[in-house]
mmCIF file of C-alpha atoms and ligand atoms in Angstrom:
data_model
loop_
_atom_site.group_PDB
_atom_site.id
_atom_site.type_symbol
_atom_site.label_atom_id
_atom_site.label_comp_id
_atom_site.label_asym_id
_atom_site.label_seq_id
_atom_site.Cartn_x
_atom_site.Cartn_y
_atom_site.Cartn_z
ATOM 1 C CA MET A 1 164.567 72.269 75.907
ATOM 2 C CA GLU A 2 160.879 74.110 75.922
ATOM 3 C CA TRP A 3 157.788 72.100 75.237
ATOM 4 C CA TYR A 4 154.917 73.297 72.889
ATOM 5 C CA ARG A 5 151.511 71.914 73.204
ATOM 6 C CA ASN A 6 151.172 72.452 69.515
ATOM 7 C CA ASN A 7 153.052 70.464 67.121
ATOM 8 C CA TYR A 8 155.437 71.731 64.809
ATOM 9 C CA LYS A 9 153.216 72.155 61.819
ATOM 10 C CA ALA A 10 150.854 74.009 63.778
ATOM 11 C CA ASN A 11 153.446 76.401 64.842
ATOM 12 C CA VAL A 12 154.962 76.905 61.496
ATOM 13 C CA LYS A 13 151.448 77.402 60.071
ATOM 14 C CA GLY A 14 150.884 80.040 62.743
ATOM 15 C CA LEU A 15 154.354 81.691 62.170
ATOM 16 C CA MET A 16 153.403 81.770 58.378
ATOM 17 C CA ASN A 17 150.313 83.407 58.928
ATOM 18 C CA PRO A 18 149.662 86.629 56.325
ATOM 19 C CA ILE A 19 149.539 90.047 57.517
ATOM 20 C CA ALA A 20 146.084 90.607 56.065
ATOM 21 C CA LYS A 21 145.137 87.600 58.683
ATOM 22 C CA GLY A 22 146.897 89.037 61.572
ATOM 23 C CA GLY A 23 150.739 88.453 60.861
ATOM 24 C CA PRO A 24 152.627 85.410 62.706
ATOM 25 C CA ALA A 25 151.611 84.068 65.753
ATOM 26 C CA LEU A 26 154.839 83.366 67.322
ATOM 27 C CA PRO A 27 155.068 80.099 68.916
ATOM 28 C CA THR A 28 154.585 80.019 72.991
ATOM 29 C CA ALA A 29 156.313 77.570 75.085
ATOM 30 C CA ASN A 30 153.816 75.406 77.331
ATOM 31 C CA SER A 31 156.383 73.905 79.591
ATOM 32 C CA ASN A 32 160.178 73.282 79.980
ATOM 33 C CA LEU A 33 161.873 69.844 80.059
ATOM 34 C CA ILE A 34 165.005 68.205 81.444
ATOM 35 C CA ASN A 35 165.715 65.155 79.593
ATOM 36 C CA GLY A 36 162.209 65.173 78.169
ATOM 37 C CA LYS A 37 160.580 65.212 81.530
ATOM 38 C CA MET A 38 159.008 67.527 83.969
ATOM 39 C CA ARG A 39 155.672 67.659 86.116
ATOM 40 C CA PHE A 40 153.127 70.144 85.223
ATOM 41 C CA ASP A 41 150.805 71.771 87.895
ATOM 42 C CA CYS A 42 147.516 70.476 86.713
ATOM 43 C CA SER A 43 145.246 72.953 88.049
ATOM 44 C CA GLN A 44 146.894 75.192 85.563
ATOM 45 C CA THR A 45 145.161 73.618 82.791
ATOM 46 C CA LYS A 46 141.468 72.314 81.959
ATOM 47 C CA LEU A 47 143.277 69.797 79.634
ATOM 48 C CA THR A 48 143.752 66.136 80.453
ATOM 49 C CA CYS A 49 146.875 66.184 82.943
ATOM 50 C CA ASP A 50 148.877 63.584 84.918
ATOM 51 C CA THR A 51 151.104 63.959 87.510
ATOM 52 C CA ALA A 52 154.381 63.081 85.521
ATOM 53 C CA SER A 53 157.959 62.112 86.792
ATOM 54 C CA TYR A 54 160.899 64.074 87.121
ATOM 55 C CA ALA A 55 164.528 63.266 85.265
ATOM 56 C CA ALA A 56 166.569 61.936 88.207
ATOM 57 C CA PHE A 57 170.148 61.534 88.602
ATOM 58 C CA ASN A 58 172.509 59.942 90.810
ATOM 59 C CA PHE A 59 175.374 61.452 92.553
ATOM 60 C CA THR A 60 177.731 60.355 95.058
ATOM 61 C CA SER A 61 179.445 62.407 97.495
ATOM 62 C CA GLY A 62 183.260 63.605 97.096
ATOM 63 C CA LYS A 63 183.156 62.342 93.519
ATOM 64 C CA ASN A 64 183.182 64.698 90.276
ATOM 65 C CA HIS A 65 180.270 64.153 87.825
ATOM 66 C CA ARG A 66 180.297 65.251 84.504
ATOM 67 C CA LEU A 67 177.381 66.652 82.732
ATOM 68 C CA ARG A 68 176.962 67.034 79.199
ATOM 69 C CA LEU A 69 174.181 69.878 78.516
ATOM 70 C CA MET A 70 172.518 70.533 75.081
ATOM 71 C CA ASN A 71 169.789 72.856 74.553
ATOM 72 C CA ILE A 72 167.875 70.955 71.673
ATOM 73 C CA GLY A 73 164.907 73.295 71.929
ATOM 74 C CA SER A 74 163.312 75.298 69.112
ATOM 75 C CA GLY A 75 162.985 78.662 70.179
ATOM 76 C CA ALA A 76 164.403 79.664 74.039
ATOM 77 C CA VAL A 77 167.362 80.561 75.761
ATOM 78 C CA GLN A 78 167.802 78.270 78.985
ATOM 79 C CA LYS A 79 169.811 79.063 82.194
ATOM 80 C CA PHE A 80 170.836 75.907 83.683
ATOM 81 C CA SER A 81 171.911 75.907 87.605
ATOM 82 C CA ILE A 82 171.918 73.016 90.471
ATOM 83 C CA ASP A 83 171.031 74.175 93.874
ATOM 84 C CA ASN A 84 173.565 74.449 96.335
ATOM 85 C CA HIS A 85 176.505 73.374 93.619
ATOM 86 C CA VAL A 86 178.995 75.006 91.606
ATOM 87 C CA MET A 87 179.690 73.659 88.061
ATOM 88 C CA GLN A 88 182.996 73.977 86.381
ATOM 89 C CA VAL A 89 182.590 74.826 82.779
ATOM 90 C CA ILE A 90 185.115 72.515 80.556
ATOM 91 C CA SER A 91 184.050 73.048 76.967
ATOM 92 C CA ASN A 92 181.833 74.860 74.721
ATOM 93 C CA ASP A 93 180.142 73.236 71.710
ATOM 94 C CA CYS A 94 182.904 70.333 72.255
ATOM 95 C CA MET A 95 185.625 73.232 72.267
ATOM 96 C CA PRO A 96 187.842 72.601 75.425
ATOM 97 C CA ILE A 97 188.012 75.661 77.635
ATOM 98 C CA GLN A 98 190.166 76.928 80.494
ATOM 99 C CA PRO A 99 187.986 75.382 83.099
ATOM 100 C CA TYR A 100 186.161 78.256 85.154
ATOM 101 C CA ASN A 101 183.281 78.149 87.952
ATOM 102 C CA THR A 102 179.792 79.293 87.775
ATOM 103 C CA SER A 103 176.552 78.734 89.207
ATOM 104 C CA VAL A 104 174.333 79.351 86.161
ATOM 105 C CA ILE A 105 175.608 78.512 82.333
ATOM 106 C CA SER A 106 173.373 80.047 79.456
ATOM 107 C CA LEU A 107 172.470 77.708 76.668
ATOM 108 C CA GLY A 108 170.992 78.775 73.517
ATOM 109 C CA VAL A 109 169.397 76.430 70.682
ATOM 110 C CA GLY A 110 172.238 74.084 69.668
ATOM 111 C CA GLN A 111 174.522 75.062 71.907
ATOM 112 C CA ARG A 112 176.356 72.488 74.077
ATOM 113 C CA ALA A 113 178.574 72.885 77.157
ATOM 114 C CA ASP A 114 180.313 69.905 79.508
ATOM 115 C CA VAL A 115 180.454 70.958 83.238
ATOM 116 C CA VAL A 116 182.312 68.802 86.213
ATOM 117 C CA VAL A 117 180.023 69.201 88.947
ATOM 118 C CA PHE A 118 181.702 68.205 92.561
ATOM 119 C CA GLY A 119 179.305 66.073 94.717
ATOM 120 C CA SER A 120 179.790 68.445 97.655
ATOM 121 C CA GLY A 121 176.290 67.004 99.178
ATOM 122 C CA LYS A 122 176.132 64.225 101.965
ATOM 123 C CA LYS A 123 174.591 60.973 101.715
ATOM 124 C CA GLY A 124 171.058 60.940 101.620
ATOM 125 C CA ASP A 125 170.832 64.476 100.378
ATOM 126 C CA LYS A 126 168.589 65.493 97.176
ATOM 127 C CA TYR A 127 168.780 68.606 95.223
ATOM 128 C CA TRP A 128 167.103 70.363 92.459
ATOM 129 C CA MET A 129 168.624 70.820 89.186
ATOM 130 C CA ARG A 130 166.943 73.675 87.107
ATOM 131 C CA SER A 131 166.728 75.195 83.471
ATOM 132 C CA ASN A 132 164.843 78.417 83.292
ATOM 133 C CA ILE A 133 163.552 80.015 80.141
ATOM 134 C CA VAL A 134 165.319 83.722 80.064
ATOM 135 C CA THR A 135 162.402 86.423 79.909
ATOM 136 C CA CYS A 136 163.069 87.322 76.501
ATOM 137 C CA SER A 137 161.909 84.033 75.078
ATOM 138 C CA ILE A 138 158.372 83.679 74.676
ATOM 139 C CA ASN A 139 156.670 81.125 77.007
ATOM 140 C CA ASP A 140 153.263 81.377 78.297
ATOM 141 C CA GLY A 141 154.386 82.072 81.994
ATOM 142 C CA VAL A 142 152.914 78.913 83.488
ATOM 143 C CA LEU A 143 156.109 76.562 83.394
ATOM 144 C CA ALA A 144 159.392 78.239 82.742
ATOM 145 C CA GLU A 145 161.497 76.506 85.032
ATOM 146 C CA ALA A 146 162.437 72.764 84.114
ATOM 147 C CA ARG A 147 163.535 70.913 86.959
ATOM 148 C CA ALA A 148 165.460 67.159 87.585
ATOM 149 C CA VAL A 149 166.333 65.683 90.668
ATOM 150 C CA ILE A 150 169.620 64.974 91.944
ATOM 151 C CA TYR A 151 169.867 62.106 94.423
ATOM 152 C CA TYR A 152 173.060 61.206 96.532
ATOM 153 C CA GLN A 153 173.536 58.001 97.729
ATOM 154 C CA GLY A 154 171.392 56.461 100.300
ATOM 155 C CA ALA A 155 168.739 59.367 99.418
ATOM 156 C CA ASP A 156 165.014 58.195 99.353
ATOM 157 C CA ILE A 157 164.083 58.221 95.999
ATOM 158 C CA SER A 158 160.247 58.264 96.723
ATOM 159 C CA THR A 159 160.727 61.828 97.916
ATOM 160 C CA LEU A 160 161.622 65.078 96.323
ATOM 161 C CA PRO A 161 163.777 68.228 97.371
ATOM 162 C CA THR A 162 161.940 70.680 99.471
ATOM 163 C CA ALA A 163 163.203 73.868 98.058
ATOM 164 C CA PRO A 164 160.355 75.838 96.376
ATOM 165 C CA PRO A 165 160.032 75.991 92.464
ATOM 166 C CA ASN A 166 161.166 79.230 90.530
ATOM 167 C CA GLN A 167 164.223 79.765 92.487
ATOM 168 C CA GLY A 168 166.646 79.361 89.441
ATOM 169 C CA PRO A 169 168.417 82.733 88.168
ATOM 170 C CA SER A 170 166.369 85.813 88.490
ATOM 171 C CA ALA A 171 164.377 87.262 85.428
ATOM 172 C CA SER A 172 166.519 89.808 84.459
ATOM 173 C CA THR A 173 165.075 92.035 81.492
ATOM 174 C CA SER A 174 168.453 93.578 80.292
ATOM 175 C CA PRO A 175 168.865 92.449 76.680
ATOM 176 C CA MET A 176 172.448 91.276 77.643
ATOM 177 C CA SER A 177 170.803 88.786 79.900
ATOM 178 C CA CYS A 178 169.466 87.071 77.084
ATOM 179 C CA GLY A 179 172.733 86.108 75.946
ATOM 180 C CA ASN A 180 175.673 84.095 76.672
ATOM 181 C CA ASP A 181 177.876 84.083 79.480
ATOM 182 C CA PRO A 182 180.818 86.728 79.102
ATOM 183 C CA LEU A 183 183.161 86.182 76.442
ATOM 184 C CA THR A 184 185.768 87.003 78.818
ATOM 185 C CA SER A 185 185.161 83.487 80.878
ATOM 186 C CA THR A 186 185.563 81.493 78.115
ATOM 187 C CA ILE A 187 189.269 80.797 76.988
ATOM 188 C CA PRO A 188 189.983 77.939 74.470
ATOM 189 C CA THR A 189 192.618 75.498 75.961
ATOM 190 C CA TYR A 190 194.242 75.544 72.538
ATOM 191 C CA PRO A 191 195.169 79.328 71.781
ATOM 192 C CA ILE A 192 194.630 80.575 68.175
ATOM 193 C CA ALA A 193 195.103 84.257 67.580
ATOM 194 C CA VAL A 194 192.796 86.399 65.365
ATOM 195 C CA ALA A 195 194.461 86.394 62.000
ATOM 196 C CA THR A 196 193.822 89.798 59.310
ATOM 197 C CA PRO A 197 190.673 88.569 57.122
ATOM 198 C CA ASN A 198 190.913 89.364 53.480
ATOM 199 C CA VAL A 199 186.955 89.641 53.343
ATOM 200 C CA THR A 200 184.675 91.304 55.878
ATOM 201 C CA GLN A 201 180.914 91.226 55.242
ATOM 202 C CA GLU A 202 178.192 93.113 57.323
ATOM 203 C CA PHE A 203 174.777 91.373 57.858
ATOM 204 C CA ASP A 204 171.781 93.382 59.213
ATOM 205 C CA ILE A 205 169.177 91.126 60.621
ATOM 206 C CA THR A 206 165.385 92.584 60.453
ATOM 207 C CA LEU A 207 161.931 91.209 60.709
ATOM 208 C CA LYS A 208 159.764 93.038 58.168
ATOM 209 C CA SER A 209 156.895 92.806 55.428
ATOM 210 C CA ASN A 210 157.460 91.085 52.230
ATOM 211 C CA GLY A 211 154.060 92.598 51.275
ATOM 212 C CA THR A 212 152.088 89.828 52.224
ATOM 213 C CA HIS A 213 154.083 88.209 55.153
ATOM 214 C CA MET A 214 156.327 89.221 57.836
ATOM 215 C CA LEU A 215 159.794 87.681 57.152
ATOM 216 C CA TYR A 216 163.211 87.677 58.731
ATOM 217 C CA THR A 217 165.960 88.951 56.654
ATOM 218 C CA MET A 218 169.699 88.855 56.190
ATOM 219 C CA ASN A 219 170.614 92.032 54.089
ATOM 220 C CA ASN A 220 167.178 92.585 52.927
ATOM 221 C CA VAL A 221 167.122 88.916 51.797
ATOM 222 C CA SER A 222 164.791 86.162 53.189
ATOM 223 C CA PHE A 223 166.383 82.820 52.541
ATOM 224 C CA ARG A 224 164.421 79.924 50.971
ATOM 225 C CA ALA A 225 165.523 76.525 50.242
ATOM 226 C CA ASP A 226 165.053 74.447 47.102
ATOM 227 C CA PHE A 227 164.965 70.853 47.932
ATOM 228 C CA ASN A 228 165.507 70.130 44.163
ATOM 229 C CA ASP A 229 168.217 72.414 43.498
ATOM 230 C CA PRO A 230 170.853 72.262 45.902
ATOM 231 C CA VAL A 231 173.426 75.426 46.005
ATOM 232 C CA LEU A 232 176.156 72.905 46.496
ATOM 233 C CA ASN A 233 175.409 72.022 42.873
ATOM 234 C CA HIS A 234 175.829 75.373 41.505
ATOM 235 C CA ALA A 235 179.111 76.171 43.169
ATOM 236 C CA PHE A 236 180.433 72.923 42.049
ATOM 237 C CA ASP A 237 179.221 73.718 38.368
ATOM 238 C CA SER A 238 180.053 77.508 38.573
ATOM 239 C CA THR A 239 176.371 78.362 37.845
ATOM 240 C CA LEU A 240 175.525 80.345 41.101
ATOM 241 C CA LYS A 241 174.944 83.480 39.060
ATOM 242 C CA THR A 242 171.751 81.403 37.732
ATOM 243 C CA LEU A 243 170.199 81.080 41.307
ATOM 244 C CA PRO A 244 167.637 83.238 42.399
ATOM 245 C CA ILE A 245 168.346 86.010 45.048
ATOM 246 C CA ASN A 246 166.194 84.182 47.812
ATOM 247 C CA ARG A 247 168.906 81.581 48.042
ATOM 248 C CA ASN A 248 170.912 84.376 49.760
ATOM 249 C CA VAL A 249 174.345 83.147 48.486
ATOM 250 C CA TRP A 250 177.413 84.719 50.054
ATOM 251 C CA ASN A 251 180.524 83.629 47.585
ATOM 252 C CA LEU A 252 183.665 83.948 49.708
ATOM 253 C CA GLY A 253 185.580 83.989 46.473
ATOM 254 C CA THR A 254 189.305 83.270 47.417
ATOM 255 C CA ALA A 255 189.313 84.497 50.771
ATOM 256 C CA THR A 256 191.100 82.403 53.291
ATOM 257 C CA GLU A 257 189.831 84.216 56.348
ATOM 258 C CA ALA A 258 186.453 85.582 56.727
ATOM 259 C CA ARG A 259 184.910 87.984 59.219
ATOM 260 C CA VAL A 260 181.262 88.536 59.531
ATOM 261 C CA VAL A 261 179.851 91.752 61.585
ATOM 262 C CA ILE A 262 176.064 90.996 62.361
ATOM 263 C CA TYR A 263 173.829 93.786 63.382
ATOM 264 C CA ASN A 264 170.306 92.844 65.221
ATOM 265 C CA TYR A 265 167.779 95.010 64.610
ATOM 266 C CA ASN A 266 164.755 92.978 66.010
ATOM 267 C CA ASP A 267 163.688 92.499 69.426
ATOM 268 C CA ALA A 268 164.582 88.895 70.139
ATOM 269 C CA PRO A 269 168.136 87.217 70.659
ATOM 270 C CA HIS A 270 169.384 84.712 68.000
ATOM 271 C CA PRO A 271 171.646 81.819 68.355
ATOM 272 C CA ILE A 272 173.801 82.097 65.433
ATOM 273 C CA HIS A 273 175.101 79.082 63.936
ATOM 274 C CA LEU A 274 177.725 78.120 61.313
ATOM 275 C CA HIS A 275 178.119 74.921 59.537
ATOM 276 C CA GLY A 276 181.483 73.165 58.868
ATOM 277 C CA HIS A 277 183.535 75.489 61.510
ATOM 278 C CA ASN A 278 184.382 76.476 64.903
ATOM 279 C CA MET A 279 184.127 80.225 64.773
ATOM 280 C CA GLN A 280 186.158 82.723 66.485
ATOM 281 C CA VAL A 281 183.457 84.898 68.498
ATOM 282 C CA LEU A 282 185.726 88.607 68.336
ATOM 283 C CA ASN A 283 183.046 90.455 70.101
ATOM 284 C CA LEU A 284 179.447 91.156 71.204
ATOM 285 C CA GLY A 285 177.554 94.099 72.458
ATOM 286 C CA MET A 286 175.073 96.810 71.661
ATOM 287 C CA GLY A 287 175.108 99.554 69.024
ATOM 288 C CA LYS A 288 177.824 99.795 66.527
ATOM 289 C CA TRP A 289 181.170 97.515 66.863
ATOM 290 C CA ASP A 290 183.922 99.848 67.878
ATOM 291 C CA GLY A 291 186.571 97.494 66.343
ATOM 292 C CA SER A 292 187.613 96.151 69.546
ATOM 293 C CA ILE A 293 188.227 92.355 70.170
ATOM 294 C CA VAL A 294 187.738 90.260 73.339
ATOM 295 C CA ARG A 295 191.188 88.757 73.912
ATOM 296 C CA ALA A 296 192.524 88.671 70.070
ATOM 297 C CA SER A 297 195.464 86.389 71.421
ATOM 298 C CA ASN A 298 192.836 83.580 71.797
ATOM 299 C CA PRO A 299 189.248 84.570 71.349
ATOM 300 C CA GLN A 300 186.113 82.024 72.167
ATOM 301 C CA ARG A 301 185.808 79.767 69.190
ATOM 302 C CA ARG A 302 182.405 77.642 69.160
ATOM 303 C CA ASP A 303 179.856 76.975 66.544
ATOM 304 C CA VAL A 304 176.884 78.895 68.186
ATOM 305 C CA GLN A 305 176.867 82.011 69.488
ATOM 306 C CA VAL A 306 173.697 84.017 70.972
ATOM 307 C CA MET A 307 173.710 87.416 70.033
ATOM 308 C CA PRO A 308 171.306 89.485 72.232
ATOM 309 C CA PRO A 309 168.139 91.201 71.207
ATOM 310 C CA ALA A 310 168.537 95.005 70.035
ATOM 311 C CA ALA A 311 168.432 97.771 72.772
ATOM 312 C CA SER A 312 165.650 99.848 70.521
ATOM 313 C CA ALA A 313 164.802 100.013 66.915
ATOM 314 C CA THR A 314 167.388 102.166 66.182
ATOM 315 C CA VAL A 315 170.147 100.563 68.622
ATOM 316 C CA PRO A 316 171.045 97.258 67.399
ATOM 317 C CA SER A 317 172.867 94.690 69.028
ATOM 318 C CA PHE A 318 176.211 93.453 67.122
ATOM 319 C CA LEU A 319 177.969 90.385 66.985
ATOM 320 C CA VAL A 320 181.758 89.834 65.260
ATOM 321 C CA ILE A 321 182.540 86.185 64.246
ATOM 322 C CA GLN A 322 185.724 84.831 62.036
ATOM 323 C CA TRP A 323 186.540 81.767 60.510
ATOM 324 C CA THR A 324 189.430 80.402 58.275
ATOM 325 C CA ALA A 325 188.100 79.446 55.297
ATOM 326 C CA ASN A 326 189.707 76.160 54.852
ATOM 327 C CA ASN A 327 186.543 73.937 54.077
ATOM 328 C CA PRO A 328 185.485 74.113 50.674
ATOM 329 C CA GLY A 329 181.795 73.771 50.709
ATOM 330 C CA VAL A 330 178.254 75.107 50.980
ATOM 331 C CA TRP A 331 177.732 76.545 54.676
ATOM 332 C CA ALA A 332 174.886 77.788 56.408
ATOM 333 C CA LEU A 333 175.062 80.727 58.668
ATOM 334 C CA HIS A 334 171.780 80.977 60.280
ATOM 335 C CA CYS A 335 169.720 81.447 63.306
ATOM 336 C CA HIS A 336 169.336 78.280 65.331
ATOM 337 C CA PHE A 337 166.068 79.303 66.358
ATOM 338 C CA ALA A 338 163.851 77.028 64.286
ATOM 339 C CA TRP A 339 160.924 79.902 64.044
ATOM 340 C CA HIS A 340 163.572 82.454 62.833
ATOM 341 C CA SER A 341 165.108 80.180 60.227
ATOM 342 C CA SER A 342 161.309 79.030 59.313
ATOM 343 C CA LEU A 343 161.296 83.151 58.688
ATOM 344 C CA GLY A 344 164.427 82.955 56.737
ATOM 345 C CA LEU A 345 167.108 83.881 58.736
ATOM 346 C CA VAL A 346 169.665 82.213 56.812
ATOM 347 C CA THR A 347 172.439 82.916 54.534
ATOM 348 C CA THR A 348 174.554 80.506 52.213
ATOM 349 C CA VAL A 349 178.225 80.771 52.499
ATOM 350 C CA VAL A 350 180.129 79.594 49.256
ATOM 351 C CA GLU A 351 183.707 78.811 50.536
ATOM 352 C CA ARG A 352 186.735 77.824 48.352
ATOM 353 C CA GLN A 353 184.762 77.081 45.226
ATOM 354 C CA SER A 354 187.882 76.864 43.059
ATOM 355 C CA LEU A 355 188.921 73.781 45.331
ATOM 356 C CA MET A 356 185.446 72.139 45.055
ATOM 357 C CA GLN A 357 186.020 70.373 41.930
ATOM 358 C CA SER A 358 189.157 68.692 43.202
ATOM 359 C CA VAL A 359 188.440 68.346 46.872
ATOM 360 C CA LEU A 360 184.557 67.179 46.629
ATOM 361 C CA GLN A 361 184.938 65.166 43.534
ATOM 362 C CA ASN A 362 184.798 61.731 45.520
ATOM 363 C CA ALA A 363 181.743 63.246 47.706
ATOM 364 C CA ALA A 364 179.996 64.361 44.407
ATOM 365 C CA MET A 365 180.369 60.932 42.867
ATOM 366 C CA THR A 366 178.514 59.375 46.072
ATOM 367 C CA ILE A 367 175.720 61.928 46.473
ATOM 368 C CA SER A 368 174.740 62.495 43.041
ATOM 369 C CA PRO A 369 172.956 59.021 42.762
ATOM 370 C CA VAL A 370 170.968 60.073 46.035
ATOM 371 C CA CYS A 371 169.935 63.367 44.434
ATOM 372 C CA GLN A 372 168.722 61.339 41.114
ATOM 373 C CA ASN A 373 166.688 58.934 43.419
ATOM 374 C CA TRP A 374 165.270 61.991 45.486
ATOM 375 C CA ASN A 375 164.174 63.840 42.278
ATOM 376 C CA ALA A 376 162.508 60.938 40.789
ATOM 377 C CA PHE A 377 160.666 60.403 44.289
ATOM 378 C CA THR A 378 159.637 63.959 44.858
ATOM 379 C CA GLN A 379 158.158 63.939 41.268
ATOM 380 C CA LYS A 380 155.584 61.620 42.451
ATOM 381 C CA GLY A 381 154.010 64.427 44.263
ATOM 382 C CA PRO A 382 154.515 67.514 46.430
ATOM 383 C CA LEU A 383 155.795 65.970 49.679
ATOM 384 C CA LEU A 384 157.073 69.052 51.060
ATOM 385 C CA SER A 385 153.944 71.498 50.962
ATOM 386 C CA ASP A 386 154.913 73.599 53.891
ATOM 387 C CA THR A 387 155.323 76.865 53.589
ATOM 388 C CA ASP A 388 158.536 77.942 55.627
ATOM 389 C CA SER A 389 162.036 78.621 54.398
ATOM 390 C CA GLY A 390 162.900 74.669 54.163
ATOM 391 C CA LEU A 391 165.743 74.989 56.692
HETATM 392 CU CU1 LIG B 1 166.893 83.815 65.520
#
């Protein structure tokens, strides 16, 4: 995960800086960490700086090691690698896939991958594990590569690998290099073919002014939550129409198979995340989607997919996802970059509303007292005075 010298509130405050005062200050990462650790080059700062330790992992020659990778950052796509080792990827976002070998795996915020690494090193060896922030994610350029150490049995743990820093994946500036690994590589073990959707919706992602602030929009609406008035209540009571437009509700109605085509007109990548489902990722790329599907007999399924930045202001990137609408509820479809969610890059999907009364009755009974307590608690004063979208 990338690391910021500013705290979260300061970053959000900068993001929400009014246009009249210079507009949003996009948070700039100052370091990058593996398991919460990395050593910073103290000659690069005038601030107080200690020589920190690296995260360390023990490997055994000839054995397989399963690593569970998670990008738990806020706004950076990472490329993970291990010097002199090949990784066998066995799952994406907990979805088992047919194993494939790679030297680099790309992880957007919120994404997970399980990899098996064969201990090809010898007794006493030590190697760097690296994670590099891609060039299209904002950082100050001082420390974009996180490193951790792999020690084989018998290695001197008071020493470090001698390979130099910044040897991770090369810094390609191609928009596609900011995305995930090719959809052709990631084949779910349990095949599910693409069904015919009975609802298809396009969403355009833009970053634009609302008159005072720069905000992200999905189809011209920038999302804003109300912690005292959940959409689920209104879906449950069939009063969705009374909600303000900035809740950005998309009601699937009676649809059982939903397809979404997202166009990104923005120069940032977006790890698009759907709650409550593993979505099928039908295709992604540059320009207008031509209707083609990558492996329609069994496309990749996961719950976060990075879509690349737009090629230019007029040539968007596209991402096509689909899911079986069999989970009655209200589900966020949003960018998993914290900063983009803060700026409103969220749609609220209402699914199988007609089944909610019967399916969610018990859950509603359980949640209801919590809502009442919460409302009473928040009436004592404004607890959540932050200015972002609330997601
Ligand atoms: Cu985003």
